[in-house]
RNA sequence: GGAGAGGUGGCAGAGCGGUCGAAUGCGGCGGUCUUGAAAACCGCUGAGGGUGCAAGCCUUCCCUGGGUUCGAAUCCCAGCCUCUCCGCCA
């Protein structure tokens, strides 16, 4: 924890500016500095008294060893000294405990400053880094190639939003999901369900067989320490479902359990990078988003996602972020879905990220870009909270690792984009070639 | 859920309430020897914090949190976790 304090002491102005850029309260930095100063005062005084108590107690032990009466007058003065120190120590320790808690609490409320080249601002400041693929139109000629001139008869067809196509195919049961759990808890039926499995399997297969990831199947709940480690607490606490009876949190992403796998551990440099790919269901309350994206499966309380998690050497983390983002893009390219990559501006990137790319896929039925992946470099911020370190050289002092993660990919919006991009005028949906072996079908057809 | 055992350094495994941060073994690092390697032998080898230019000094940590005591890895209480047996169960 105090490695964070060291940086705070040395680099307070930059951290204060980082908080301002992210739209957070910079005065927390000064409060933390002040609390830290008090903490060090108490620490110095307490250590001094403890040294005194230790020497007195040791002297008692020594005199007993040479024959003194443990409760006799020979040791009485020493005992008195030790007792006096002891009572002052407990007073100091009591205050220290509260100051420590204050410092820790304040530290948790200071955001990770963004990289220097990240644009400052909100959504309007995001930068589109690159785009890939053909942005399909919603309306196109009934015959002929996409983008071709309209045929003479003027016949056209319109792509429909995924919820309409899905209803026709009977692959979603959104109303029944609302009945049995609540709105935002979709049910997938038939090949819709198979499609979920297929995507999960294919994503994981690519990551493990081609990209060098180790597959992890994590718990769907975590304890408070884990939620704190990755920064869900206190920053995003109200976005999580909580099992109060057992003090457990339903995971909002596999990032939380998987990154916490190595909490309080020390890697050898030769072990890095560690690359994990993990499927998990994801639970999000979406508090504050009520009324937004209520149709279809664009914003739901439970969804499925394959997440990539990396532990890297600090000097390698920037390159690793580019690589990992590329792995997510590769999946979309092989699915044949158009997408764009955005470098997110400071107020768009959240508390713990140092740099974040969002990948948005084009959904022609709703005519929107949908976020299907978010790839971030947390630098040493999460590592500090979780005490994940590595030895740069064998036998060297441990230093904080860098952690990164990115979706690879989130299912529901990918499903929506597939359905809207691959739908045919007759209501069927062509299955992207890479998924056919998994799905056992070349197309999804409405039941007769 | 019931009964019992246990949680000590990277691992294994000791540790009468007082030089115990902790024996010993393994592992790791360095060295001697060797053409090289192995073996053998010698030495070193936990983490956090405070202070200091530094060497160093001080302090905390033997699952977690309380308590007893001049002094706790060692005693007491609570919790968590692991293992064994029984019950239940996908």
Short mmCIF file of N, CA and C in Angstrom, two decimals, chain A residues 182-186 239 241 250-252 281-287 289-290 299-303:
data_model
loop_
_atom_site.label_atom_id
_atom_site.label_comp_id
_atom_site.label_asym_id
_atom_site.label_seq_id
_atom_site.Cartn_x
_atom_site.Cartn_y
_atom_site.Cartn_z
N UNK A 182 -36.37 -11.21 -14.08
CA UNK A 182 -36.56 -9.78 -14.10
C UNK A 182 -36.17 -9.27 -15.46
N UNK A 183 -36.53 -8.04 -15.76
CA UNK A 183 -36.16 -7.51 -17.06
C UNK A 183 -34.65 -7.35 -17.10
N UNK A 184 -34.08 -7.69 -18.24
CA UNK A 184 -32.62 -7.62 -18.33
C UNK A 184 -31.94 -8.93 -18.04
N UNK A 185 -32.75 -9.97 -17.84
CA UNK A 185 -32.18 -11.31 -17.68
C UNK A 185 -32.67 -12.17 -18.83
N UNK A 186 -31.92 -12.13 -19.96
CA UNK A 186 -32.42 -12.79 -21.16
C UNK A 186 -32.35 -14.32 -21.06
N UNK A 239 -22.82 -0.95 -8.70
CA UNK A 239 -23.09 -1.67 -9.95
C UNK A 239 -23.11 -3.19 -9.74
N UNK A 241 -24.20 -6.81 -7.82
CA UNK A 241 -25.16 -7.55 -7.01
C UNK A 241 -24.42 -8.10 -5.80
N UNK A 250 -21.53 -10.88 -6.75
CA UNK A 250 -21.59 -11.54 -8.05
C UNK A 250 -20.63 -10.80 -8.98
N UNK A 251 -19.83 -11.55 -9.71
CA UNK A 251 -18.79 -10.89 -10.49
C UNK A 251 -19.39 -10.08 -11.64
N UNK A 252 -18.93 -8.84 -11.82
CA UNK A 252 -19.38 -8.03 -12.96
C UNK A 252 -18.59 -8.37 -14.22
N UNK A 281 -20.06 -15.74 -16.51
CA UNK A 281 -21.24 -14.88 -16.59
C UNK A 281 -20.90 -13.57 -15.90
N UNK A 282 -21.53 -12.49 -16.32
CA UNK A 282 -21.26 -11.17 -15.75
C UNK A 282 -22.56 -10.57 -15.26
N UNK A 283 -22.55 -10.07 -14.04
CA UNK A 283 -23.76 -9.53 -13.43
C UNK A 283 -23.59 -8.04 -13.16
N UNK A 284 -24.49 -7.25 -13.71
CA UNK A 284 -24.38 -5.81 -13.49
C UNK A 284 -25.76 -5.22 -13.23
N UNK A 285 -25.81 -4.41 -12.19
CA UNK A 285 -27.10 -3.83 -11.84
C UNK A 285 -27.50 -2.74 -12.82
N UNK A 286 -26.51 -2.12 -13.48
CA UNK A 286 -26.78 -1.02 -14.42
C UNK A 286 -27.61 0.06 -13.73
N UNK A 287 -27.23 0.33 -12.49
CA UNK A 287 -27.91 1.40 -11.75
C UNK A 287 -27.66 2.71 -12.46
N UNK A 289 -28.88 3.48 -15.28
CA UNK A 289 -29.07 3.33 -16.72
C UNK A 289 -30.51 2.93 -17.05
N UNK A 290 -31.38 3.05 -16.07
CA UNK A 290 -32.77 2.64 -16.28
C UNK A 290 -33.36 3.40 -17.46
N UNK A 299 -28.22 -4.04 -23.39
CA UNK A 299 -27.87 -3.70 -22.01
C UNK A 299 -28.67 -4.58 -21.08
N UNK A 300 -28.02 -5.56 -20.49
CA UNK A 300 -28.72 -6.54 -19.68
C UNK A 300 -28.02 -6.72 -18.33
N UNK A 301 -28.72 -7.33 -17.39
CA UNK A 301 -28.15 -7.50 -16.05
C UNK A 301 -27.25 -8.72 -15.94
N UNK A 302 -27.47 -9.68 -16.82
CA UNK A 302 -26.59 -10.84 -16.84
C UNK A 302 -26.20 -11.14 -18.27
N UNK A 303 -24.90 -11.25 -18.50
CA UNK A 303 -24.46 -11.61 -19.84
C UNK A 303 -23.20 -12.45 -19.72
#
